[in-house]
XYZ file of C-alpha atoms in Angstrom:
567
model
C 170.714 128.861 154.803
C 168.999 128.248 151.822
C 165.629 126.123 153.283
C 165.047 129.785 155.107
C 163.038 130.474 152.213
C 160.352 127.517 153.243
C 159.662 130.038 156.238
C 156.711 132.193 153.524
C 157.527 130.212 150.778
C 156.406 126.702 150.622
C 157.632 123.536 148.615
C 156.781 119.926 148.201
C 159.872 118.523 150.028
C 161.691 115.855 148.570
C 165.198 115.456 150.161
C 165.365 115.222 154.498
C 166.117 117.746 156.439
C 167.934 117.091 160.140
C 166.022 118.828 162.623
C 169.294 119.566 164.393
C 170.403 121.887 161.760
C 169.141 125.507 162.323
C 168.443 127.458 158.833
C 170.264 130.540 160.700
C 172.906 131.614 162.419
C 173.245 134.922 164.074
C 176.290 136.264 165.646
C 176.457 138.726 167.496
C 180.228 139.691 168.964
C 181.818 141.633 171.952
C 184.893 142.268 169.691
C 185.655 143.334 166.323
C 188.873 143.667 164.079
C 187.909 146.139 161.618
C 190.734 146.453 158.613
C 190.453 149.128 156.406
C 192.508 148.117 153.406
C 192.805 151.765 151.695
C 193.972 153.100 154.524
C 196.175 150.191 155.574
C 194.445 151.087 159.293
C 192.707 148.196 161.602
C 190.413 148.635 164.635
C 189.845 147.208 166.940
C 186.156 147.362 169.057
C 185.088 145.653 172.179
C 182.119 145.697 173.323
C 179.951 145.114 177.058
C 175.915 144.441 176.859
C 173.362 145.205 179.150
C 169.600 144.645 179.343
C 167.372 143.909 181.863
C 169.614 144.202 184.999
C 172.225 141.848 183.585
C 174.986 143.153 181.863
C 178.182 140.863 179.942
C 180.807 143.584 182.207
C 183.644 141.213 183.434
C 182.734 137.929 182.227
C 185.088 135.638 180.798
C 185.104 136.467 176.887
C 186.228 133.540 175.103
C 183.843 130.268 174.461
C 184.198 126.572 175.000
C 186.338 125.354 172.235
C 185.259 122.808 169.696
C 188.100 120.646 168.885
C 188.263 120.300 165.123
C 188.340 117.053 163.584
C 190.774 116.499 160.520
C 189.886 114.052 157.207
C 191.600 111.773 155.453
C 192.546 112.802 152.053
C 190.739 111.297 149.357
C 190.054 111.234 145.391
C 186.877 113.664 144.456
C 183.473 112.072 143.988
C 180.721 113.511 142.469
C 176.670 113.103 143.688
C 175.963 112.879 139.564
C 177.107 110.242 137.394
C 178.302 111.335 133.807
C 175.354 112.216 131.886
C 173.037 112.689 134.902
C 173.261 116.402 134.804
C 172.696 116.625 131.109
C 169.680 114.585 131.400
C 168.604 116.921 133.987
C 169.267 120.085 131.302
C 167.143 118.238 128.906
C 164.158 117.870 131.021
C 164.865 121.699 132.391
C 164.395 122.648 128.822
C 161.544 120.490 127.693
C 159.865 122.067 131.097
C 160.890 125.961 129.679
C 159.094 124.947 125.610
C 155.998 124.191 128.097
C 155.872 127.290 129.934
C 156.680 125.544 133.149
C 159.464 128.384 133.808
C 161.760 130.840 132.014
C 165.255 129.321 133.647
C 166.322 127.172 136.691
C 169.204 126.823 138.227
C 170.191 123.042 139.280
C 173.315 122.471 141.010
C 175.842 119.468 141.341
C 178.024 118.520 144.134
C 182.198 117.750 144.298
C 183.444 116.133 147.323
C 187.153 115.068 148.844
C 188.057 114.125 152.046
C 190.470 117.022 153.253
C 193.104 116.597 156.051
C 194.689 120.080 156.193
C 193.170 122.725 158.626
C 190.160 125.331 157.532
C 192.324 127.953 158.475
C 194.784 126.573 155.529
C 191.673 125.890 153.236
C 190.807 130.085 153.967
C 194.246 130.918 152.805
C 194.712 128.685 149.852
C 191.042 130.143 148.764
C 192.243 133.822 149.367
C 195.468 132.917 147.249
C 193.705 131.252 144.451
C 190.357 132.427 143.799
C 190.393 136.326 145.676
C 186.646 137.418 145.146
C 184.821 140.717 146.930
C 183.411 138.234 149.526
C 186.102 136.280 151.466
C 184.940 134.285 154.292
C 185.947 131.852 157.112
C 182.842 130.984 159.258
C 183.474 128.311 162.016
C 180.034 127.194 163.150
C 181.549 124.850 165.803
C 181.408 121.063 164.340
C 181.352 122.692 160.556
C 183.054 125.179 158.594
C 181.591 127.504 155.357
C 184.787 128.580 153.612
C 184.494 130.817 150.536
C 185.056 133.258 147.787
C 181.795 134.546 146.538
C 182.181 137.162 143.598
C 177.918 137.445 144.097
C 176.459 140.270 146.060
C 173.147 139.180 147.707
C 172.168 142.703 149.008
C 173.341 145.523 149.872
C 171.693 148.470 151.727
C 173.210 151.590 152.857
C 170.842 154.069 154.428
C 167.661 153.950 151.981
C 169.203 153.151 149.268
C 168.994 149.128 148.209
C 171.520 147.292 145.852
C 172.276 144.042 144.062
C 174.492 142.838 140.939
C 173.452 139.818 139.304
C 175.448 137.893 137.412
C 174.530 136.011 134.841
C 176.563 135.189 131.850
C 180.452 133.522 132.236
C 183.103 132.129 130.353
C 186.492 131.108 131.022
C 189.594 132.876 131.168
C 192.403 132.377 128.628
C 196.082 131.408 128.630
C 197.088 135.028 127.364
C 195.581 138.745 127.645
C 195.171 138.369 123.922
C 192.964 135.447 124.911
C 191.413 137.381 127.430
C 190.306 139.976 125.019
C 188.912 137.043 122.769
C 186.919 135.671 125.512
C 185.382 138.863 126.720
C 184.244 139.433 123.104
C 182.614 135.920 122.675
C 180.822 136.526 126.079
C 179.704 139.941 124.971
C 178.121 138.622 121.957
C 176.466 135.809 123.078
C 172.891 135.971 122.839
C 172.548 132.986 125.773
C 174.411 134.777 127.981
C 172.544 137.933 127.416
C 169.432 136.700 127.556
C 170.266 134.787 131.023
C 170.956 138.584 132.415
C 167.804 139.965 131.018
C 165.765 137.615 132.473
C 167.775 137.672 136.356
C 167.713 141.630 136.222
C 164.304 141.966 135.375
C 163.267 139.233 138.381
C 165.590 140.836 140.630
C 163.982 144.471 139.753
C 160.510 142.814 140.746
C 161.802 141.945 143.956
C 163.036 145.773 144.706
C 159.502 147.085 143.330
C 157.880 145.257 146.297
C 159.781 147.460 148.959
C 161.185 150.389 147.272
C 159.685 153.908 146.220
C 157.596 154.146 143.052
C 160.244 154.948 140.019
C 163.176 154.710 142.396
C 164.055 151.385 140.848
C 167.488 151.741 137.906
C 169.459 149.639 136.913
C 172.626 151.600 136.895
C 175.098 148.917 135.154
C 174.825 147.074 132.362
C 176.212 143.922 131.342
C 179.773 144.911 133.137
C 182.924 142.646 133.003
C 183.897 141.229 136.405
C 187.356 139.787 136.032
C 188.259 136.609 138.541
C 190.939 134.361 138.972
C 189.487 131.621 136.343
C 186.638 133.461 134.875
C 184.941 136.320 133.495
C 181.387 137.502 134.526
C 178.830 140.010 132.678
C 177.007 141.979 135.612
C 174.392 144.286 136.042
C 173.691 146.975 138.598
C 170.332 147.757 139.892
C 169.249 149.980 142.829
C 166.275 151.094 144.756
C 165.014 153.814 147.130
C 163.336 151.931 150.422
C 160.378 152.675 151.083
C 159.930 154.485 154.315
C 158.037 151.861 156.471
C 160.774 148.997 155.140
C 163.949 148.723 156.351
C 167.580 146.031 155.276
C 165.357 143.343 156.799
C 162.584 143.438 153.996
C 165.170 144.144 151.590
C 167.002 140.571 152.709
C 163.172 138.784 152.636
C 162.157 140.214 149.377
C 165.298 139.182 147.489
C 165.129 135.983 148.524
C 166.598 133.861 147.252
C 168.733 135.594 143.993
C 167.477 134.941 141.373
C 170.817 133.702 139.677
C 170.680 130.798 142.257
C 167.247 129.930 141.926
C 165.472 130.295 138.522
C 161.947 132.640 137.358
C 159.511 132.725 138.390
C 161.132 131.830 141.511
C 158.656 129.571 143.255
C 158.075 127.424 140.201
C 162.586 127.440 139.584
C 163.205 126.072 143.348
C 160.566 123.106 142.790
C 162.360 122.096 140.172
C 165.543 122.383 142.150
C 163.501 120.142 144.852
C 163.014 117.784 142.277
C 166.189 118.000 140.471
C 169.026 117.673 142.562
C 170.597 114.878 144.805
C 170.550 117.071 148.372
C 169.407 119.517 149.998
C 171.607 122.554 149.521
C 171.781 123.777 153.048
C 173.752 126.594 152.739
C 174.424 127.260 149.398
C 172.864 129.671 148.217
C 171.672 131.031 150.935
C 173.636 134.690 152.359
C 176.509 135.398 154.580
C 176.962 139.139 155.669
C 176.600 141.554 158.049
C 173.615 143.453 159.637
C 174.425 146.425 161.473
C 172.560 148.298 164.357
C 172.855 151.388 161.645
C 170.143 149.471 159.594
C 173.252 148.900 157.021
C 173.095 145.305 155.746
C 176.115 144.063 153.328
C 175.817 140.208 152.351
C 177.075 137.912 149.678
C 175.777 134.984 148.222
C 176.625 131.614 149.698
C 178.542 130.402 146.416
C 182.158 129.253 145.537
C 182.134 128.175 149.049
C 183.962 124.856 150.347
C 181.332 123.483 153.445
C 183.982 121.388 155.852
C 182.216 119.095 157.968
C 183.394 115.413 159.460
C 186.189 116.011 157.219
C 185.023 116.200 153.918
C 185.465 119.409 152.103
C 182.108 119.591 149.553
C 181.546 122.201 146.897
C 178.286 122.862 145.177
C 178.108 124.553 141.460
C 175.221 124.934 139.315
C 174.244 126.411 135.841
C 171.292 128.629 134.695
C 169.823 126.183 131.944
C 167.637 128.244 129.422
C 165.682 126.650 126.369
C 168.780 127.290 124.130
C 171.395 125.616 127.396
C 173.440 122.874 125.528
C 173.331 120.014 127.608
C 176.327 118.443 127.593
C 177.941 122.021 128.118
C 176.285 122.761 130.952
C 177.066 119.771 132.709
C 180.672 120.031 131.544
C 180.629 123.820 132.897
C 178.865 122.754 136.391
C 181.820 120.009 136.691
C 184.501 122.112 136.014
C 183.830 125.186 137.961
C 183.646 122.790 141.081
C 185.882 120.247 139.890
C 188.534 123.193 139.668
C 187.333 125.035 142.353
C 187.719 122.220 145.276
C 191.552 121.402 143.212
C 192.493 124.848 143.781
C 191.869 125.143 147.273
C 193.000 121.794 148.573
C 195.587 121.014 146.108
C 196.647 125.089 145.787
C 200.753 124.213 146.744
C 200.599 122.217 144.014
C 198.396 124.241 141.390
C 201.170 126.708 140.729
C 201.195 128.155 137.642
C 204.172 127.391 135.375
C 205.590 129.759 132.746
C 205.592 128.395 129.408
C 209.007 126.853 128.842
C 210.501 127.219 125.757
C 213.119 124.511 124.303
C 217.058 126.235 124.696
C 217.808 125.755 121.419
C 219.877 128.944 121.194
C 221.933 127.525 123.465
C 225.923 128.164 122.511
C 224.729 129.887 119.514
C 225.205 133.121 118.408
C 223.055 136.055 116.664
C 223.628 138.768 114.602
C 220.507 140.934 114.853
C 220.478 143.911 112.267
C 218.471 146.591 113.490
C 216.579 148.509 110.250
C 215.621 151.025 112.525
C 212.133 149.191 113.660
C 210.499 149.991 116.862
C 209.729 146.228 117.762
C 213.698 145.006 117.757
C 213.957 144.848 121.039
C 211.046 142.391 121.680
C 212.432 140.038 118.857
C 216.149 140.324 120.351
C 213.970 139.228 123.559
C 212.518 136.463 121.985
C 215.951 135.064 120.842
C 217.871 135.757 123.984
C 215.136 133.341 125.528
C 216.211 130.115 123.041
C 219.649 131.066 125.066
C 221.067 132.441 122.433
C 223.478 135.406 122.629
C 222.570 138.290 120.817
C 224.377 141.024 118.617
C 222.716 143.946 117.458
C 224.192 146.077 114.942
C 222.051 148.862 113.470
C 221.862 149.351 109.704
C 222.280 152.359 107.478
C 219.816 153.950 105.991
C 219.974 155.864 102.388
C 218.550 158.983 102.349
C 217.771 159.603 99.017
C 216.495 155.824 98.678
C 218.954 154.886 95.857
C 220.252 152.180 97.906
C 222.642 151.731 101.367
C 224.756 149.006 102.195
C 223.136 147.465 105.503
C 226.471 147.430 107.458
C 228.799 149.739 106.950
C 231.380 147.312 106.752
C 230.467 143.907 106.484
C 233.576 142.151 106.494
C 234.524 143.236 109.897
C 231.242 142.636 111.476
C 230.962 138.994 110.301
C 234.936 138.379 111.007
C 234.059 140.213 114.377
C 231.268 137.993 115.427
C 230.969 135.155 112.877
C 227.014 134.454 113.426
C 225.704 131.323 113.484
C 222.436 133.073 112.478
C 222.032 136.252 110.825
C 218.643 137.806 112.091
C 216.893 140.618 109.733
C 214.716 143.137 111.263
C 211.253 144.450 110.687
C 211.917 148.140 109.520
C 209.772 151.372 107.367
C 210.860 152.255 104.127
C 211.860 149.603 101.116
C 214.541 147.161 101.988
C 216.927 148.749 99.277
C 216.793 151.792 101.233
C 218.645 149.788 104.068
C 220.781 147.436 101.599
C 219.171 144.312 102.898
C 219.379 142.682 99.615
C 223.128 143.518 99.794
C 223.293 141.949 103.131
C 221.416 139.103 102.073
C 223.183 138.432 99.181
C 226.586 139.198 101.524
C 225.670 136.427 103.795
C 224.770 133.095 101.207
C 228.274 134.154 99.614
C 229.378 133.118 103.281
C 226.861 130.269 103.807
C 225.501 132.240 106.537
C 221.930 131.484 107.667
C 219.486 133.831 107.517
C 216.040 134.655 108.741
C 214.045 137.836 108.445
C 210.754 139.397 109.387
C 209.180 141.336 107.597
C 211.404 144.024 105.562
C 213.483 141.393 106.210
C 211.628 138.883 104.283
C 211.127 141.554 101.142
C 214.639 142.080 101.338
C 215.054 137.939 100.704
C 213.227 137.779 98.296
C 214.350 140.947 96.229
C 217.884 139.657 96.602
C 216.852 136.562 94.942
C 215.089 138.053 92.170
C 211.662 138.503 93.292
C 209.534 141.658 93.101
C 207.176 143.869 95.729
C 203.867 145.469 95.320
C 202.214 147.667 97.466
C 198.885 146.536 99.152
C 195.676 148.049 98.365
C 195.335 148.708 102.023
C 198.144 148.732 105.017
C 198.103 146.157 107.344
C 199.165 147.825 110.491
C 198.325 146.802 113.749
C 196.136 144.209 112.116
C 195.604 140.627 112.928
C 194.811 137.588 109.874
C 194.641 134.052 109.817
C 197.826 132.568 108.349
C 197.543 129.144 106.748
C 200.904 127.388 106.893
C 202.047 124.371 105.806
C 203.410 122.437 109.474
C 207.009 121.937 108.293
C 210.165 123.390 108.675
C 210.477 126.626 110.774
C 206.154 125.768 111.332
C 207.064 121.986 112.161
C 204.246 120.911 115.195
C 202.368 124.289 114.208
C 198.722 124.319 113.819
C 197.537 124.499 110.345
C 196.074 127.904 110.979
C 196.914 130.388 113.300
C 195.848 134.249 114.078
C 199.267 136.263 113.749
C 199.626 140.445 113.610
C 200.689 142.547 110.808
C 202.468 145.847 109.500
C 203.386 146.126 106.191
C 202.434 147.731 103.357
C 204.393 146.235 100.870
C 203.529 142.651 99.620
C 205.606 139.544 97.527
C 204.188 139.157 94.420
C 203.292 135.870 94.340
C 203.874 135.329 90.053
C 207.505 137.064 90.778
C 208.458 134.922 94.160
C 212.048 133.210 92.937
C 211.949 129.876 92.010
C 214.152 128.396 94.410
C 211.471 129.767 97.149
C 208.729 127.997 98.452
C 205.820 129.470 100.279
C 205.015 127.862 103.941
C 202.375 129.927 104.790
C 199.816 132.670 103.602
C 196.449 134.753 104.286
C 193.369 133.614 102.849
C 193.351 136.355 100.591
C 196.498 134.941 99.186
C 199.183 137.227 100.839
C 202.646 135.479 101.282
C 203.496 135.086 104.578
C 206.618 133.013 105.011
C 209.103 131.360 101.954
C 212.294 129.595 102.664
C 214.442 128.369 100.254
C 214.688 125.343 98.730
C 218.450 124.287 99.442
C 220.335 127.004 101.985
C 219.373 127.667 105.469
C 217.396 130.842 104.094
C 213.457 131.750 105.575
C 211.214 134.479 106.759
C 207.810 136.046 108.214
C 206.154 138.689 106.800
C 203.846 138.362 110.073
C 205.065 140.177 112.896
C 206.311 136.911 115.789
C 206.510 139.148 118.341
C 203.192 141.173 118.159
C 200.666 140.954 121.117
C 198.550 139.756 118.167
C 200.420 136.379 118.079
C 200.464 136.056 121.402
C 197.905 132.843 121.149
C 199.818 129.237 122.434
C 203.039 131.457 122.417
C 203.421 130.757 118.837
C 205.768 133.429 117.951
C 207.951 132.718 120.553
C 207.373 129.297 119.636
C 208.349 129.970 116.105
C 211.774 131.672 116.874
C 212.878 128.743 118.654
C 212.359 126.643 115.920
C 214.342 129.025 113.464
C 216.850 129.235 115.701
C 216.995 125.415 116.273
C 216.387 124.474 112.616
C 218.736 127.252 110.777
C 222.261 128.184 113.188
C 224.466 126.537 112.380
């Protein structure tokens, strides 16, 4: 438990402490299950003791039981009111422009009464929030349930380890978004500067009982990937010294310093001060300590504590000088708030798939391959409006002069008569594939027509218009595309991130004038027209690129062409 610390450490008490409630609990057991997951292998150990005459050799192994006592469900409740924590920041950071401390740690509580069984609560945290330290600890009349992705310490023969972590940010909706959100926590100075100041604390702790120069840190600023969140973590390891052993290691570290604050005896006064409770066992350690000397323990956070049937969880913030207030208590809120949802509420916290609107439905397709490699994933992209697709693949001129796109037009369209004709992304010039042909083929029939990129220079150069050739290819490359939130971009934002290939460009002086422009770069680049009368548009952005993955947008964006242009 946390108030073990008080044992050599000493603090002006503010909160109560039940005498009743030990700071420690050892247990030591006459059987183990132990799983090894690699191996998919489990043991199984039982032990007998003996020690001064007396020995545990045929005695009864189970205990009394301790019938558990079930809740009543409730709403959550907080021990802050709104604002209190951010008041709290403020006067954290006022104490740091003193010189009072570098960073503290405060923490806030969540509460709900639960009426499900811990052994439920265990599972639903294993299913939702699956962290290196997983643990279901019944302490008779209460119950510390948790997920910790903290390391307290670690030793292994002589050698001494910890990873602090210091420095998170949310996951997003996406991979794309993932990759965003790794980025912003990589560059933020905050964030960085939080881990600076918890590694070099924690290496002070290791200096006290490791080996002159033995102390590294071995990691830097790594990306720990959890269910809700990213972390940045550091590795740093020591050589024991030779008259210390796991059990110094455990007092010298204590507590981490990404719990507590630096310097650490000034950070947990303020925590005295600061928060509504005692923490009791958050954190504090849970772990093992073998007879080896091998110690492996985890800190006490992301942990539900069930007792008298109310399920509390504790979550804090390291509050700097630069800390924005309101953010941090926002942060604290929602990292409990969505921890104690996930694990009580978890049958109901499924994630959902992004649906997307059938408005395909009963129509159908005529997808003209230009010989792109990214046809498929558009076809896939229509197919999920519940439209049927046709895919035909165009011809290609070899000497450039010019192709007709289908062979023979008149008995594809009398084959399938489209309700949408779909134009393909594709190398080369769209003469080369005859898409101006084809376009001009399909508004003789009052066919609807969209197109992506070649397919969109092929619309325009069938109207009239005219292509350049960029200064410098956009392939692979993501922009910001300003559109106008109308049409085929009705309920879009106003500006969205989108990906590119393309080399050739509309120019803008030579676009027809019965095409408008819905959207562009900010260097001026058209990226979608349609026309002005007929059930004509087109991208030059690529819809189906990982690039405009954000909100789903280029699915998004298909539905609405197929919706708004089929007939």
């Amino acid at each position: 438990g946390y108030d073990l610390v008080l044992q050599f450490e000493p603090l002006q008490l503010r909160h109560p402490r039940r005498e009743d409630r030990p700071d420690l609990h050892l247990f030591l057991p006459d059987e183990l299950v132990v799983v090894d997951h690699r191996k998919e292998q489990a043991r199984r150990y039982r032990y007998e003791f003996a020690a001064d005459g007396l020995s545990t050799e045929g005695m009864e192994r189970s205990t009394d039981a301790v019938p558990y006592v079930r809740g009543a469900a409730s709403e959550i409740t907080c021990d802050h009111a709104p604002g209190e924590y951010a008041d709290k920041v403020r006067e954290v950071i006022a104490g740091t422009e003193r010189g009072d401390f570098f960073e503290v740690t405060p923490s806030q509580v969540l509460s709900a009464g639960y009426a499900g069984s811990p052994h439920t609560l265990f599972e639903n945290i294993r299913r939702t929030s699956p962290s290196p330290y997983e643990f279901f600890i019944n302490l008779g009349d209460e119950y510390l349930i948790g997920a910790s992705p903290e390391m307290f310490v670690r030793v292994n023969e002589s050698l001494v380890e910890t990873c602090p972590i210091a420095g998170t940010i949310g996951r997003g909706k996406t991979v794309m978004e993932d990759a965003e959100q790794i980025r912003d926590l990589l560059n933020s100075k905050k964030d960085e500067a939080e881990l600076n100041m918890c590694t070099d604390v924690d290496r002070n702790d290791k200096a006290r009982i490791c080996k002159e120069g033995s102390v590294r840190v071995i990691g830097r600023r790594m990306i720990e990937r959890y269910s809700k969140v990213f972390h940045t973590v550091d590795q740093v390891v020591g050589e024991l010294k030779d008259d210390c052993d796991g059990f110094d290691a455990l007092l010298s570290h204590m507590w981490a310093v990404t719990l507590t604050g630096a310097p650490k005896p000034a950070a947990m006064q303020k925590i005295e001060e600061l928060e509504n409770s005692a923490r009791r066992w958050y954190g504090g350690c849970v772990g093992m300590l073998l007879f080896s000397g091998e110690i492996n323990t985890g800190i006490t956070i992301r942990t539900v504590h069930l007792e008298d049937g109310i399920a509390k969880v504790r979550a804090g913030a390291t509050l700097l000088c630069d800390s924005d207030p309101d953010a941090e208590e926002r942060e604290t809120r929602a990292k409990a708030e969505t921890f104690i949802n996930a694990v009580i509420d978890a049958d109901d916290a499924k994630e959902k798939s992004a649906q997307i609107a059938t408005t395909g439905q009963g129509k159908r397709v005529l997808f003209v391959d230009n010989r792109d490699s990214f046809v498929h994933t558009l076809g896939d992209y229509v197919r999920q409006t519940g439209a049927e697709v046709v895919t035909v693949r165009a011809a290609r001129s070899r000497d450039g002069s010019g192709a007709r796109g289908l062979r023979d037009p008149q008995r594809v369209f009398a084959e399938f008569d489209p309700d949408l004709v779909f134009i393909s992304p594709g190398p080369g010039t769209p003469k080369e594939f005859g898409v101006p042909e084809l376009v001009n083929e399909c508004v003789r029939r009052a066919l609807p027509v969209f197109g992506v990129c070649l397919g969109l220079q092929g619309i325009v150069e069938a109207l009239g218009g005219e292509l350049g050739v960029l200064s410098y290819p956009m392939h692979g490359k993501e922009s910001t595309i300003r559109c106008t939130p109308e049409g085929i971009f009705d309920g879009f934002p106003t500006e969205f991130v989108a990906g590119r290939y393309h080399s050739l460009y509309v120019v803008p002086e030579k676009l027809p004038e019965c095409l408008r422009v819905l959207a562009q770069t900010d260097d001026g680049v058209i990226m979608a027209v349609e026309h002005r009368e007929l059930p004509v548009a087109a991208v030059q952005f690529h819809p189906e690129s990982i690039l405009t993955l954000k909100d789903d947008l280029g699915l998004r964006l298909i539905a609405q062409v197929i919706g708004k242009l089929a007939r």
